[in-house]
Coordinates of C-alpha atoms and ligand atoms in Angstrom, one line a residue:
X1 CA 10.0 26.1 -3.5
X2 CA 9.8 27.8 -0.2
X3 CA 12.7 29.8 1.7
X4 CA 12.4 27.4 4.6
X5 CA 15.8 25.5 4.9
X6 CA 15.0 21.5 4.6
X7 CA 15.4 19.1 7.7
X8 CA 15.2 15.6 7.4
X9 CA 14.8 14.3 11.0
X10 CA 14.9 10.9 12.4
X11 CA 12.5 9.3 15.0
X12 CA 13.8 6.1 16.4
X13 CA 10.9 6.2 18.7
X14 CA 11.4 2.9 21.5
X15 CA 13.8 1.5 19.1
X16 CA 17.5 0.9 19.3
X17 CA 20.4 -0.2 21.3
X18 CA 23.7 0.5 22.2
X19 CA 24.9 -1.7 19.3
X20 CA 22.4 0.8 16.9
X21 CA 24.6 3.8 17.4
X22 CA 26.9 2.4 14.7
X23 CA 24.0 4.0 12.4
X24 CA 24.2 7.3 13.6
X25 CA 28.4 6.8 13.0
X26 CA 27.4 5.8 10.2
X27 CA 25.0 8.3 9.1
X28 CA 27.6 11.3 9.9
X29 CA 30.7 9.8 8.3
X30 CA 28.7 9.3 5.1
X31 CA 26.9 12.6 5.7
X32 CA 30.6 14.6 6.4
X33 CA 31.1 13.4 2.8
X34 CA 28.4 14.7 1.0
X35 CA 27.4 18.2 0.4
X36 CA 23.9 18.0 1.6
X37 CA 22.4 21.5 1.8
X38 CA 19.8 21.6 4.6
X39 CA 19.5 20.1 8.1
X40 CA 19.8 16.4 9.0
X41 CA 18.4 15.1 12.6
X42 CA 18.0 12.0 14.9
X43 CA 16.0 11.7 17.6
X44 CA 17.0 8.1 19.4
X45 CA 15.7 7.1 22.4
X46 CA 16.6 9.1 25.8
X47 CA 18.8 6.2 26.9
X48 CA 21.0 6.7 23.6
X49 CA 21.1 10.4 23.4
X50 CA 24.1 11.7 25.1
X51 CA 26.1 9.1 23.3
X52 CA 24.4 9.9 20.2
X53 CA 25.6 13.8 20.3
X54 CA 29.4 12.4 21.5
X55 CA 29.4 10.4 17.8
X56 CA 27.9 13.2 16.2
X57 CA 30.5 16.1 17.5
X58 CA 31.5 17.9 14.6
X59 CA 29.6 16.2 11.8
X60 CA 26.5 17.1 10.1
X61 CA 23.9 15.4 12.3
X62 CA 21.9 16.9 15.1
X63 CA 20.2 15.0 17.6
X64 CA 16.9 15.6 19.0
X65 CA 14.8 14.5 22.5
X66 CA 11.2 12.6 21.3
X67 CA 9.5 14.3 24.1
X68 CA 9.9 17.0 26.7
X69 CA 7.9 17.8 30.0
X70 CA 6.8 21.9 30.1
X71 CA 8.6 22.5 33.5
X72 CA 12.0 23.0 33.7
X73 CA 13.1 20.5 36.5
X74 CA 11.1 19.1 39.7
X75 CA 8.9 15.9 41.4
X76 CA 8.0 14.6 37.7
X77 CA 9.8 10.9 38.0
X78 CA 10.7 9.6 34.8
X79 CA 9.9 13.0 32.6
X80 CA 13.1 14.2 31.3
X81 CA 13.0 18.8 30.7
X82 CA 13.8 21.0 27.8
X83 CA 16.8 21.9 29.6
X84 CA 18.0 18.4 30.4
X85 CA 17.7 18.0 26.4
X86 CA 19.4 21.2 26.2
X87 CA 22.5 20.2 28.5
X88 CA 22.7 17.0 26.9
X89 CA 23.5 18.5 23.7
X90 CA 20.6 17.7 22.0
X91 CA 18.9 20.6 19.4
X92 CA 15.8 19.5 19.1
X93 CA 12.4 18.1 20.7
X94 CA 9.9 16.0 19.2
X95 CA 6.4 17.5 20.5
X96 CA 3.1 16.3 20.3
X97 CA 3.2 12.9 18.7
X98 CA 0.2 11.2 17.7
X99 CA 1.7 8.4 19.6
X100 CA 1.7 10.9 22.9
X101 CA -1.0 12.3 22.2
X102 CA -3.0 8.9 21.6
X103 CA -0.9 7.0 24.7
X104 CA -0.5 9.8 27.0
X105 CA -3.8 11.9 26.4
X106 CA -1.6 14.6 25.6
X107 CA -4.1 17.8 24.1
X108 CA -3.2 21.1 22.0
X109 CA -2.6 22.9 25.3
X110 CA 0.0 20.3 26.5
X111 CA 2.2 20.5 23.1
X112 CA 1.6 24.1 23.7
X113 CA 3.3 24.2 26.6
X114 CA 5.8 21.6 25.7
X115 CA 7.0 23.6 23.0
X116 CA 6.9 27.2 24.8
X117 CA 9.5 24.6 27.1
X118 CA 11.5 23.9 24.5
X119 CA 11.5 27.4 23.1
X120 CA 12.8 28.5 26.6
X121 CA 15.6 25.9 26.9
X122 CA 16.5 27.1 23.2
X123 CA 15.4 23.6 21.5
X124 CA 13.8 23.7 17.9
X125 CA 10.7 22.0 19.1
X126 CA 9.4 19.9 15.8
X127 CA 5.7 20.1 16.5
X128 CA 3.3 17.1 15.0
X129 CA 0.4 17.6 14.3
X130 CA -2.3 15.6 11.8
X131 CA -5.7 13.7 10.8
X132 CA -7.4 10.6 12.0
X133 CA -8.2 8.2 9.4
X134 CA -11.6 9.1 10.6
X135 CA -11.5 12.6 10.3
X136 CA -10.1 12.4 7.4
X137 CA -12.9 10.3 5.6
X138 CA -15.3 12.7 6.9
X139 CA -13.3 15.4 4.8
X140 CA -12.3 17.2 8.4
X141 CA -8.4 17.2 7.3
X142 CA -8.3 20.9 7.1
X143 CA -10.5 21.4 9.9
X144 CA -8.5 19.6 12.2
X145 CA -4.9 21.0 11.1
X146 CA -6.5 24.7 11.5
X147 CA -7.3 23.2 15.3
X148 CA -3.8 21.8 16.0
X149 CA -2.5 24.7 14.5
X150 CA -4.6 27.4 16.7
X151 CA -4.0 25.2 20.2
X152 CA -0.5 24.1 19.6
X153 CA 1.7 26.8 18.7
X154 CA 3.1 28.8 21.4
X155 CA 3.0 33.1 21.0
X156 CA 7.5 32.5 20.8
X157 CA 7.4 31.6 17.7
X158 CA 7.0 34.8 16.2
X159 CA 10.6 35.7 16.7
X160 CA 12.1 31.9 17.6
X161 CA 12.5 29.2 14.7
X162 CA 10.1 26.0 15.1
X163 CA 9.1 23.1 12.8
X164 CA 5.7 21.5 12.2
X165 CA 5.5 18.5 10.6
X166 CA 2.3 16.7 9.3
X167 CA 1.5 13.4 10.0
X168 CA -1.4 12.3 9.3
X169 CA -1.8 9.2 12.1
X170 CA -3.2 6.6 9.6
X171 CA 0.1 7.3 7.5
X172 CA 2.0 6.2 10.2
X173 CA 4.0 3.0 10.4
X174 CA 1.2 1.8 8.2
X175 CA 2.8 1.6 4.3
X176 CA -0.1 4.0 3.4
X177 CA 0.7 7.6 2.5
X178 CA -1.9 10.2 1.5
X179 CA -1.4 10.9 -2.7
X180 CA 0.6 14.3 -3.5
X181 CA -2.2 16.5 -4.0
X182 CA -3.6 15.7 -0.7
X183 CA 0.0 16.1 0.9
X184 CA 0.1 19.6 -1.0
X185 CA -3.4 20.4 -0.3
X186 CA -2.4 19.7 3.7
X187 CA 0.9 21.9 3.9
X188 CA -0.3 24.7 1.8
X189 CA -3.3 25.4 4.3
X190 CA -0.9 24.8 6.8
X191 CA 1.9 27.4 5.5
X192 CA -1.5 29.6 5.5
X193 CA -2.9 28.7 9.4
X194 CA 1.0 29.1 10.5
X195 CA 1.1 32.7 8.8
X196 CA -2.3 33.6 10.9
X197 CA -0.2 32.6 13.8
X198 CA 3.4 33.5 13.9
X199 CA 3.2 36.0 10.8
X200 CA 6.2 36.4 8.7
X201 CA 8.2 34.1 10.3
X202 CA 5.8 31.0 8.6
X203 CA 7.7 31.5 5.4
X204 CA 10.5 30.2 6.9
X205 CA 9.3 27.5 9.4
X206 CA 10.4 24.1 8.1
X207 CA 6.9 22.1 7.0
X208 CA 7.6 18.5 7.3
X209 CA 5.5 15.4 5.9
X210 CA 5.7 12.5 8.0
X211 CA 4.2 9.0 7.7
X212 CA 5.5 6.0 6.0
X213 CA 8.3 7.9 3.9
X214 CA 10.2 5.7 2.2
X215 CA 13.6 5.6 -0.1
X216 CA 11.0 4.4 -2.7
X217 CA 8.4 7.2 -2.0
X218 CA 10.7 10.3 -0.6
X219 CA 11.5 11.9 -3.9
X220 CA 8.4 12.7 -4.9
X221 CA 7.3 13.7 -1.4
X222 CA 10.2 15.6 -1.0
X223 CA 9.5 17.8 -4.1
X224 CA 5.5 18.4 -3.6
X225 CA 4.8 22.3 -2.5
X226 CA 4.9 23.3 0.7
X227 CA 7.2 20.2 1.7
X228 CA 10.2 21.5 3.2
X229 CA 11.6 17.8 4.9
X230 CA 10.3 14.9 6.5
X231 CA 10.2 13.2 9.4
X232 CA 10.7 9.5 9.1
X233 CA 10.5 7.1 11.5
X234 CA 11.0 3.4 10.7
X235 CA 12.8 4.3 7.6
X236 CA 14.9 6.3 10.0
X237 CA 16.6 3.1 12.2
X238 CA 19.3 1.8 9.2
X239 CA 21.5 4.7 7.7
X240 CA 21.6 3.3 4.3
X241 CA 17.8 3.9 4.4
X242 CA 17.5 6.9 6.1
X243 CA 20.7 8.5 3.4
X244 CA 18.6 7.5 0.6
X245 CA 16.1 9.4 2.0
X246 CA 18.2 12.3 2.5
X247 CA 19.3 12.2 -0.8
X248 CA 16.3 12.2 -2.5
X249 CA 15.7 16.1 -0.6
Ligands
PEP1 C1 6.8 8.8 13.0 O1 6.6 8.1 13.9 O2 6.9 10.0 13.2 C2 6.7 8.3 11.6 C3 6.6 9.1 10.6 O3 6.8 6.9 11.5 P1 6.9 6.0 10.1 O4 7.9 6.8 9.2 O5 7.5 4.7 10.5 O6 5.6 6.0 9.5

């Protein structure tokens, strides 16, 4: 057990229509019934935000952005700021996705600066990082992590609440998680780079797995060490899935 409070976020990624918010309602009616003790979020796509937090108001669901750009406003067509996310109602920020950083050639010093952003516009940036399949085989897991860790996390949090969450990209949308013991193995040394960084305030930063979590496979995710929530993307889009999820935490 850590002292980190547990989020279970939600990443629709480009998925979802208008019709789809009836999970979210969903989500929060069943979620205003249960006594869930930690923090439940979804992240739906820009388009579906602001109506998102409207069916939310009052209920225990947050939403989050999927992506920020590091300036606060300006010539960036199509990039959507912290501090739009931030007026929108929206309490967190997905930063650094493998998917952005594999699509968008986004680097450590971009998520840097993306989560700095949503630091300043007083967003919980949820910061991804994680292993190629590649790296992986060539037993550079840790290696990598201590990398991200090093060129990602901005000098704010030391006194300002962020997430990490690991997901390791051949986990992702693929069915194929790592085994506990490697999940364990990744978020202790994580708990331990994140420490190195940000000092005491590692203790409590929520340590999420992501990758292919499952109602099937969540439980016993959920209870490894160092595991403090997940982020869950496909498993996210139906709220019967995404509750059982939230259950098993
Ligand atoms: C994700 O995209 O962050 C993710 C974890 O996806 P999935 O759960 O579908 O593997």
């Amino acid at each position: 057990m850590t002292s980190a409070r547990k989020l279970i976020a939600g990443n629709w990624k480009m998925n979802g229509l208008r019709a789809d918010l009836a999970e979210i309602s969903t989500l929060a009616e069943s979620l205003e019934a249960e006594a869930f003790d930690g923090d439940v979020a979804v992240c739906p796509p820009a388009t579906l935000a602001a109506l998102a937090v409207d069916l939310v108001a009052g209920k225990p669901v947050k939403i989050g952005g999927q992506d920020c750009h590091a300036e606060a406003a300006g010539a960036f067509t199509g990039d959507i700021s912290a501090e739009k996310w931030t007026d929108l109602g929206a309490e967190y920020v997905i930063v650094g996705h493998s998917e952005r950083r594999e699509y968008y050639r986004e680097d450590n010093a971009i998520v840097k600066a993306k989560a700095a952003a949503a630091i300043r516009a007083g967003l919980t940036p949820i910061i991804c990082i994680g292993e190629s399949l590649a790296e992986r085989e060539a037993g550079k897991t840790l290696d990598v992590l201590g990398e991200q860790i090093a060129g990602c996390i901005p000098s704010e949090a030391k006194n300002t609440a962020i997430v990490v969450a690991y997901e390791p990209l051949w986990a992702i949308g693929t069915g194929h998680t790592p085994t506990l013991e490697q999940i364990g193995e990744a978020h202790a040394f994580m708990r331990k780079a994140l420490t190195n960084e940000i000092g005491a305030m590692a203790a409590t930063t929520p340590l999420l797995y992501g990758g292919s979590v499952k109602p099937a496979n969540a439980k016993d995710i959920l209870a490894t060490n160092d595991v403090d929530g997940a982020l869950v993307g496909g498993a996210s889009l139906k709220a019967s899935d995404f509750l059982q999820i939230i259950r098993a935490a």
